[in-house]
Amino acid sequence: MKHRLFTFILVSVLMMTSGCSILQDHLKATKSSSEKKSAKSSEKKTLIPVEVPEELKGIDVLAGPGKYIGDAYDVKKVKAEVNRFPKNLKAEEYLDKFHSLVSEDYRPYIKLYSDFNTIAKANDEEPGGARAAKLPQGKKVNVQILFDSSGSMAGKVDGGVKMELAKEAIKKFSSQLPEGVNISLRVYGHKGSNSKSQKGISCKSTDVVYPVGPYREGVFQKALNKFRPAGWTPLANSIRAAAKDLNTKKGDQVENIIYVVSDGVETCGGDPVAEARKLSGSNTQTMINIIGFDVDNAGQRALKKVAEAGKGTYSKVDSEEALEEYFEGEKARLIAEWEKWESRNVDDSYKSESQKLSALESNESKMVQLAELEEERIRSFTQYMESRGWDSSITIDIRSLNSTRGIKLRDYARDTGINLRDEVRNNELDRRNSARDKALDKRNKLRE
């Protein structure tokens, strides 16, 4: 889920700063006439529209399907048709008559070749959620960060001042969100001071310093520079204000994710649990995640309740040493993820290649067999013509034309199949090499 991915990015930067099926698909709508047509059938077959390849022009490749092919083939009936042939036709005209009787339908095989996609599909989503990642088409994600600017954020932890470390972490987190995600920044507790006399001013303070929109580094940095540690912690008021921000950001294809970065609990008398429950139960499709920054045990328990009410998660950011250990473990996890990613995409490429090659080989084999069958049948009927008194000079010419047609059909089937299979192999090899090279590069960078 995206909110887990985004949470991981934010917590991490806080830590750092701190075959055959293809052929069937093509032939499903229209089977070979040799499988469908029967002698008794009076139905007209819907023929697949195809463009005649350059290699097959001049041989009337679309003459079929003939009347007697497949299950309808009957030697006696074809001979009866031959007996009715005129005696004074040219060889080309006799061949046309044979085509109307026993020519096969090559359209499905030509169509599969012409439409065949040899391009390897893109490797799947990469581990880690880099900014180059894309959201699903039509999906909109709005991320709002609620930044605690109360006076306690001026405190120090291992590595520096909490406020400065948190700002740097938020900046890195926002820059690493996937493309298409909108980001907004709301700050609270940034006015007045943490004195009792200033409590009223401070508890009312919650302002948007970066309106919802794409991440723009310079503008976002200016927004972060607008506030400093100041007053109390009006967390409930800030969640309520965030609900108003997101009220217009709703719909089936919209997801809203809130991240609260805080070092403590509500101090203004509000009820952040109730506000979180109300927001997560609204029609804005919102969840609330809490990043606890140097929070004591009591504070953690309170913030966890807010996250649970907001149907989100609570993540704890602790000492620098613990963060480094976590990050080292996360690096090892990412290295393993890249290994899995490589293996998954390489295996998928081999599977895709095998399926495509199988489909092409099957298409080639069937087309070659049909061309051989058609040529042999016409050749045998020219011999029958001779037995019925036709001059051998005309039957020899018919056989010559018939042979030329058969050779062209078989050459086309074989040569096109070979070329397409070569393209498939080369494209899938490129895909596998790309996956291997990228995964190796990412693993090496993680090990640095």
Coordinates of C-alpha atoms in Angstrom, one line a residue:
M1 CA 0.0 0.0 0.0
K2 CA 1.2 3.5 -0.9
H3 CA 0.8 4.9 2.7
R4 CA 3.3 2.3 3.9
L5 CA 5.7 3.1 1.1
F6 CA 5.5 6.8 1.9
T7 CA 5.8 6.2 5.6
F8 CA 9.0 4.1 5.0
I9 CA 10.5 7.0 2.9
L10 CA 9.7 9.5 5.5
V11 CA 10.9 7.4 8.4
S12 CA 14.1 6.5 6.5
V13 CA 15.0 10.1 5.7
L14 CA 14.4 11.0 9.4
M15 CA 16.7 8.2 10.3
M16 CA 19.4 9.4 7.9
T17 CA 19.2 13.0 8.9
S18 CA 18.8 11.6 12.0
G19 CA 3.5 -19.5 -26.0
C20 CA 0.6 -21.0 -27.5
S21 CA -1.9 -18.8 -25.8
I22 CA -1.0 -15.9 -28.1
L23 CA -1.8 -17.9 -31.3
Q24 CA -5.1 -19.0 -29.7
D25 CA -6.0 -15.3 -29.0
H26 CA -5.4 -14.4 -32.7
L27 CA -7.3 -17.3 -34.1
K28 CA -10.2 -17.4 -31.5
A29 CA -12.6 -15.2 -33.4
T30 CA -12.1 -16.9 -36.8
K31 CA -10.9 -20.5 -37.0
S32 CA -9.4 -22.0 -40.1
S33 CA -12.0 -22.8 -42.7
S34 CA -10.6 -26.3 -42.7
E35 CA -12.0 -26.7 -39.2
K36 CA -15.3 -24.9 -39.6
K37 CA -16.8 -25.3 -43.1
S38 CA -18.8 -28.4 -44.1
A39 CA -20.1 -29.5 -47.4
K40 CA -23.7 -29.2 -46.3
S41 CA -23.3 -25.7 -44.7
S42 CA -24.9 -22.8 -46.6
E43 CA -23.6 -20.2 -44.2
K44 CA -21.1 -17.6 -45.4
K45 CA -17.9 -17.4 -43.5
T46 CA -16.8 -14.0 -42.2
L47 CA -13.3 -13.5 -43.6
I48 CA -10.6 -11.6 -41.7
P49 CA -9.5 -8.4 -43.5
V50 CA -5.8 -8.5 -44.1
E51 CA -3.3 -6.5 -46.2
V52 CA -1.4 -8.7 -48.6
P53 CA 2.3 -8.8 -47.8
E54 CA 4.7 -7.7 -50.5
E55 CA 6.1 -11.2 -50.6
L56 CA 2.8 -12.7 -51.5
K57 CA 1.6 -10.3 -54.2
G58 CA 0.9 -11.8 -57.6
I59 CA -0.3 -15.3 -56.4
D60 CA -3.9 -14.4 -55.3
V61 CA -3.2 -15.4 -51.7
L62 CA -6.7 -14.4 -50.7
A63 CA -8.4 -16.7 -53.2
G64 CA -9.5 -19.1 -50.5
P65 CA -11.2 -20.6 -48.7
G66 CA -12.3 -23.0 -51.3
K67 CA -15.5 -25.0 -51.4
Y68 CA -14.0 -28.3 -50.5
I69 CA -11.4 -28.0 -47.7
G70 CA -11.1 -29.3 -44.2
D71 CA -13.9 -31.6 -43.2
A72 CA -15.7 -30.7 -46.5
Y73 CA -12.9 -32.2 -48.6
D74 CA -14.3 -34.9 -51.0
V75 CA -12.2 -36.2 -53.9
K76 CA -15.2 -37.5 -55.8
K77 CA -17.0 -34.1 -55.6
V78 CA -13.9 -32.2 -56.7
K79 CA -13.4 -34.6 -59.6
A80 CA -17.1 -34.0 -60.6
E81 CA -16.4 -30.3 -60.6
V82 CA -13.2 -30.8 -62.7
N83 CA -15.3 -32.8 -65.2
R84 CA -17.3 -29.7 -65.8
F85 CA -14.3 -27.5 -66.5
P86 CA -14.3 -26.0 -70.1
K87 CA -11.5 -27.5 -72.3
N88 CA -10.2 -24.2 -73.7
L89 CA -9.1 -22.2 -70.7
K90 CA -5.6 -20.9 -70.0
A91 CA -3.5 -22.3 -67.2
E92 CA -4.1 -19.3 -65.0
E93 CA -7.9 -19.7 -65.4
Y94 CA -7.8 -23.4 -64.5
L95 CA -5.7 -22.5 -61.4
D96 CA -8.4 -19.9 -60.4
K97 CA -11.0 -22.6 -60.6
F98 CA -8.9 -25.0 -58.4
H99 CA -8.6 -22.2 -55.9
S100 CA -12.4 -21.8 -55.7
L101 CA -12.5 -25.5 -54.9
V102 CA -9.5 -26.4 -52.7
S103 CA -7.6 -23.3 -51.8
E104 CA -6.9 -22.8 -48.1
D105 CA -7.6 -19.7 -46.1
Y106 CA -4.3 -18.1 -45.1
R107 CA -5.8 -14.9 -43.7
P108 CA -5.6 -15.9 -40.0
Y109 CA -1.9 -16.7 -40.3
I110 CA -1.0 -13.6 -42.3
K111 CA -3.0 -11.6 -39.7
L112 CA -1.1 -13.0 -36.7
Y113 CA 2.2 -12.2 -38.4
S114 CA 1.3 -8.7 -39.3
D115 CA -0.1 -7.9 -35.9
F116 CA 2.5 -9.7 -33.8
N117 CA 4.0 -7.6 -31.1
T118 CA 7.7 -8.5 -30.6
I119 CA 8.4 -5.6 -28.2
A120 CA 9.3 -6.8 -24.7
K121 CA 7.1 -5.3 -22.0
A122 CA 8.6 -2.8 -19.5
N123 CA 10.1 -4.2 -16.3
D124 CA 7.7 -3.8 -13.3
E125 CA 7.8 -1.2 -10.6
E126 CA 11.2 -0.8 -8.9
P127 CA 11.8 -1.3 -5.2
G128 CA 12.2 1.7 -3.0
G129 CA 9.6 4.2 -4.3
A130 CA 11.9 6.5 -6.2
R131 CA 10.5 9.8 -7.5
A132 CA 10.5 8.4 -11.0
A133 CA 7.8 5.9 -10.1
K134 CA 4.4 6.6 -11.6
L135 CA 0.9 6.5 -10.1
P136 CA -1.8 4.3 -11.8
Q137 CA -3.6 6.2 -14.5
G138 CA -6.4 8.3 -13.2
K139 CA -5.3 7.9 -9.6
K140 CA -4.7 11.0 -7.5
V141 CA -2.8 11.0 -4.2
N142 CA -2.6 14.1 -1.9
V143 CA -0.1 14.0 0.9
Q144 CA -0.4 16.6 3.7
I145 CA 2.3 17.0 6.3
L146 CA 1.3 18.4 9.7
F147 CA 4.4 19.8 11.2
D148 CA 4.8 20.3 15.0
S149 CA 6.4 23.7 15.6
S150 CA 5.8 23.8 19.3
G151 CA 8.6 25.1 21.6
S152 CA 9.8 21.6 22.5
M153 CA 11.0 21.2 18.9
A154 CA 13.9 23.5 19.8
G155 CA 15.3 20.7 21.9
K156 CA 18.4 18.8 20.8
V157 CA 18.8 15.1 20.0
D158 CA 21.9 13.2 18.9
G159 CA 22.8 14.9 15.7
G160 CA 21.3 18.4 16.2
V161 CA 18.2 20.5 16.9
K162 CA 15.0 18.5 16.4
M163 CA 13.3 21.3 14.4
E164 CA 16.2 21.5 11.9
L165 CA 16.6 17.7 11.6
A166 CA 12.8 17.3 11.0
K167 CA 12.7 20.1 8.4
E168 CA 15.6 18.5 6.4
A169 CA 13.8 15.1 6.7
I170 CA 10.5 16.5 5.5
K171 CA 12.3 18.2 2.5
K172 CA 13.9 14.9 1.5
F173 CA 10.7 12.9 2.0
S174 CA 8.7 15.3 -0.2
S175 CA 11.4 15.3 -2.9
Q176 CA 11.2 11.5 -3.1
L177 CA 7.4 11.1 -3.5
P178 CA 6.3 9.5 -6.8
E179 CA 5.5 11.7 -9.7
G180 CA 1.9 12.8 -9.7
V181 CA 1.6 13.0 -5.9
N182 CA 0.5 16.4 -4.6
I183 CA 2.1 17.6 -1.4
S184 CA 1.0 20.3 1.1
L185 CA 2.5 21.5 4.4
R186 CA 0.5 22.7 7.4
V187 CA 2.3 24.0 10.5
Y188 CA 0.9 24.2 14.0
G189 CA 2.0 25.7 17.3
H190 CA 4.2 28.2 15.6
K191 CA 2.8 31.4 17.1
G192 CA 3.1 32.9 20.5
S193 CA 5.3 31.0 23.0
N194 CA 5.0 28.1 25.4
S195 CA 4.2 30.4 28.3
K196 CA 0.8 30.3 29.8
S197 CA 0.1 33.9 28.8
Q198 CA 0.6 33.0 25.1
K199 CA -1.3 29.7 25.2
G200 CA -4.5 31.1 23.7
I201 CA -2.6 32.5 20.7
S202 CA -0.5 29.4 20.2
C203 CA -3.4 26.9 20.5
K204 CA -5.2 28.7 17.7
S205 CA -2.2 28.7 15.4
T206 CA -2.3 26.3 12.4
D207 CA -1.6 27.5 8.9
V208 CA -0.9 26.2 5.5
V209 CA 2.5 27.3 4.4
Y210 CA 2.6 25.2 1.2
P211 CA -0.7 24.7 -0.5
V212 CA -1.5 21.4 -2.1
G213 CA 0.3 20.9 -5.4
P214 CA 3.3 19.3 -7.0
Y215 CA 6.6 19.4 -5.1
R216 CA 8.7 22.4 -6.1
E217 CA 12.0 22.5 -4.3
G218 CA 12.7 26.2 -4.0
V219 CA 9.1 27.1 -3.0
F220 CA 9.0 24.3 -0.5
Q221 CA 12.3 25.3 1.1
K222 CA 10.9 28.9 1.6
A223 CA 7.8 27.4 3.2
L224 CA 10.0 25.5 5.7
N225 CA 11.9 28.7 6.5
K226 CA 8.8 30.5 7.5
F227 CA 8.4 29.0 11.0
R228 CA 10.5 28.2 14.1
P229 CA 9.9 26.4 17.4
A230 CA 7.5 28.6 19.4
G231 CA 4.4 27.6 21.5
W232 CA 2.0 24.8 22.5
T233 CA 0.8 21.7 20.6
P234 CA -2.7 22.1 19.1
L235 CA -2.7 18.7 17.3
A236 CA -6.5 18.3 17.4
N237 CA -7.1 21.8 16.0
S238 CA -4.5 21.0 13.2
I239 CA -6.2 17.7 12.2
R240 CA -9.6 19.5 12.1
A241 CA -8.1 22.2 9.9
A242 CA -6.6 19.5 7.6
A243 CA -10.0 18.0 7.3
K244 CA -11.3 21.2 5.8
D245 CA -8.3 21.4 3.5
L246 CA -9.1 17.9 2.1
N247 CA -12.9 18.4 1.9
T248 CA -12.7 19.2 -1.8
K249 CA -10.1 16.4 -2.5
K250 CA -12.4 13.4 -2.6
G251 CA -13.6 10.8 -5.1
D252 CA -13.2 7.1 -6.0
Q253 CA -9.8 7.7 -7.6
V254 CA -8.5 10.1 -4.8
E255 CA -6.5 9.0 -1.8
N256 CA -5.5 11.4 1.0
I257 CA -2.6 10.7 3.4
I258 CA -1.7 12.8 6.4
Y259 CA 1.7 12.6 8.1
V260 CA 2.0 14.2 11.5
V261 CA 5.6 14.9 12.6
S262 CA 5.6 15.6 16.3
D263 CA 7.7 15.3 19.4
G264 CA 4.8 15.3 21.8
V265 CA 1.1 15.0 22.6
E266 CA -1.8 17.5 22.5
T267 CA -1.3 20.3 25.0
C268 CA -4.2 22.6 24.1
G269 CA -7.0 20.5 25.6
G270 CA -8.3 19.2 22.2
D271 CA -9.1 15.6 21.4
P272 CA -6.9 14.5 18.5
V273 CA -8.2 10.9 18.6
A274 CA -11.8 12.1 18.1
E275 CA -10.7 14.4 15.2
A276 CA -8.7 11.6 13.6
R277 CA -11.6 9.2 13.9
K278 CA -13.9 11.7 12.4
L279 CA -11.6 12.5 9.4
S280 CA -10.8 8.9 8.6
G281 CA -14.5 8.0 8.7
S282 CA -15.4 10.8 6.2
N283 CA -15.8 10.4 2.5
T284 CA -12.4 12.0 1.8
Q285 CA -10.6 8.6 1.8
T286 CA -8.0 9.9 4.4
M287 CA -5.7 8.1 6.7
I288 CA -3.4 9.6 9.3
N289 CA 0.1 8.4 10.0
I290 CA 2.1 9.6 13.0
I291 CA 5.9 10.0 13.1
G292 CA 6.9 10.3 16.7
F293 CA 10.2 12.3 16.9
D294 CA 12.0 11.7 20.3
V295 CA 8.8 11.0 22.1
D296 CA 8.6 9.6 25.7
N297 CA 6.6 6.5 26.5
A298 CA 3.4 8.3 27.5
G299 CA 3.6 10.4 24.4
Q300 CA 4.0 7.4 22.2
R301 CA 0.9 5.7 23.7
A302 CA -1.1 8.8 23.0
L303 CA 0.2 9.3 19.5
K304 CA -0.4 5.6 18.7
K305 CA -4.1 6.1 19.6
V306 CA -4.3 9.0 17.2
A307 CA -2.7 6.9 14.4
E308 CA -5.1 4.0 15.1
A309 CA -8.1 6.3 15.1
G310 CA -6.9 7.7 11.7
K311 CA -6.5 4.1 10.3
G312 CA -2.8 4.8 9.8
T313 CA 0.4 3.7 11.5
Y314 CA 2.7 5.0 14.2
S315 CA 6.5 5.1 13.6
K316 CA 9.0 5.9 16.2
V317 CA 12.2 7.8 15.5
D318 CA 14.7 7.3 18.4
S319 CA 18.4 7.7 19.0
E320 CA 20.9 8.2 16.2
E321 CA 22.5 4.8 16.8
A322 CA 19.2 3.0 16.6
L323 CA 18.3 4.9 13.5
E324 CA 21.6 3.9 11.9
E325 CA 21.0 0.3 12.8
Y326 CA 17.5 0.5 11.3
F327 CA 18.8 2.1 8.2
E328 CA 21.5 -0.5 7.7
G329 CA 18.8 -3.2 8.1
E330 CA 16.7 -1.3 5.6
K331 CA 19.6 -1.2 3.1
A332 CA 20.0 -5.0 3.4
R333 CA 16.2 -5.3 2.8
L334 CA 16.4 -3.1 -0.2
I335 CA 19.4 -5.1 -1.6
A336 CA 17.3 -8.3 -1.3
E337 CA 14.3 -6.5 -2.9
W338 CA 16.5 -5.6 -5.9
E339 CA 17.6 -9.2 -6.2
K340 CA 14.0 -10.3 -6.1
W341 CA 13.0 -7.6 -8.6
E342 CA 15.8 -8.8 -11.0
S343 CA 14.8 -12.4 -10.7
R344 CA 11.1 -11.7 -11.2
N345 CA 11.6 -9.7 -14.3
V346 CA 14.2 -12.0 -15.8
D347 CA 11.9 -15.0 -15.2
D348 CA 9.0 -13.1 -16.7
S349 CA 11.0 -12.2 -19.8
Y350 CA 12.0 -15.9 -20.4
K351 CA 8.3 -16.9 -20.0
S352 CA 7.1 -14.2 -22.4
E353 CA 9.8 -15.1 -24.9
S354 CA 8.8 -18.8 -24.8
Q355 CA 5.2 -18.0 -25.3
K356 CA 5.8 -15.7 -28.2
L357 CA 8.2 -18.1 -29.9
S358 CA 5.8 -21.0 -29.5
A359 CA 3.0 -19.0 -31.0
L360 CA 5.2 -18.0 -34.0
E361 CA 6.4 -21.6 -34.5
S362 CA 2.9 -22.9 -34.4
N363 CA 1.7 -20.3 -36.9
E364 CA 4.5 -21.0 -39.3
S365 CA 4.1 -24.8 -39.0
K366 CA 0.3 -24.7 -39.8
M367 CA 0.7 -22.3 -42.7
V368 CA 3.4 -24.4 -44.3
Q369 CA 1.4 -27.6 -43.8
L370 CA -1.7 -26.0 -45.4
A371 CA 0.4 -24.7 -48.4
E372 CA 1.9 -28.2 -48.9
L373 CA -1.5 -29.8 -48.7
E374 CA -3.1 -27.3 -51.1
E375 CA -0.3 -27.7 -53.6
E376 CA -0.4 -31.5 -53.5
R377 CA -4.2 -31.6 -54.0
I378 CA -4.1 -29.4 -57.0
R379 CA -1.2 -31.3 -58.5
S380 CA -3.1 -34.6 -58.1
F381 CA -6.2 -33.1 -59.8
T382 CA -4.1 -31.9 -62.8
Q383 CA -3.1 -35.6 -63.2
Y384 CA -6.8 -36.4 -63.2
M385 CA -7.3 -33.8 -65.9
E386 CA -4.8 -35.6 -68.1
S387 CA -6.7 -38.9 -67.6
R388 CA -9.8 -37.1 -68.8
G389 CA -8.3 -35.9 -72.0
W390 CA -6.6 -32.6 -71.2
D391 CA -3.4 -31.9 -73.0
S392 CA -0.3 -32.3 -70.8
S393 CA 1.1 -29.0 -72.0
I394 CA -1.7 -27.2 -70.1
T395 CA -1.5 -29.3 -67.0
I396 CA 2.3 -28.8 -66.8
D397 CA 1.7 -25.0 -66.9
I398 CA -0.9 -25.3 -64.1
R399 CA 1.5 -27.3 -62.0
S400 CA 4.3 -24.8 -62.6
L401 CA 2.0 -21.9 -61.4
N402 CA 0.8 -24.0 -58.5
S403 CA 4.4 -24.8 -57.4
T404 CA 5.4 -21.2 -57.6
R405 CA 2.5 -20.3 -55.4
G406 CA 3.3 -23.0 -52.9
I407 CA 6.9 -22.1 -52.7
K408 CA 6.1 -18.4 -52.1
L409 CA 3.6 -19.3 -49.3
R410 CA 6.0 -21.5 -47.5
D411 CA 8.9 -19.1 -47.9
Y412 CA 6.8 -16.3 -46.5
A413 CA 5.7 -18.4 -43.5
R414 CA 9.2 -19.5 -42.7
D415 CA 11.1 -16.3 -43.4
T416 CA 8.6 -14.1 -41.5
G417 CA 8.5 -16.5 -38.6
I418 CA 12.3 -16.5 -38.4
N419 CA 12.5 -12.7 -38.5
L420 CA 9.9 -12.2 -35.9
R421 CA 11.4 -14.8 -33.6
D422 CA 14.8 -13.1 -33.9
E423 CA 13.1 -9.8 -32.9
V424 CA 11.5 -11.4 -29.9
R425 CA 14.8 -13.0 -28.8
N426 CA 16.7 -9.7 -29.2
N427 CA 14.1 -7.6 -27.4
E428 CA 13.7 -10.0 -24.5
L429 CA 17.5 -10.3 -24.2
D430 CA 17.6 -6.5 -24.0
R431 CA 15.0 -6.5 -21.3
R432 CA 16.8 -9.1 -19.2
N433 CA 20.1 -7.3 -19.6
S434 CA 18.4 -4.0 -18.6
A435 CA 17.0 -5.6 -15.5
R436 CA 20.3 -7.2 -14.5
D437 CA 22.3 -4.0 -15.1
K438 CA 19.9 -1.8 -13.2
A439 CA 19.6 -4.2 -10.2
L440 CA 23.4 -4.6 -10.0
D441 CA 23.9 -0.8 -10.1
K442 CA 21.3 -0.3 -7.4
R443 CA 22.7 -3.0 -5.2
N444 CA 26.2 -1.6 -5.6
K445 CA 25.0 1.9 -4.7
L446 CA 23.3 0.6 -1.6
R447 CA 26.5 -1.1 -0.5
E448 CA 28.6 2.0 -0.8

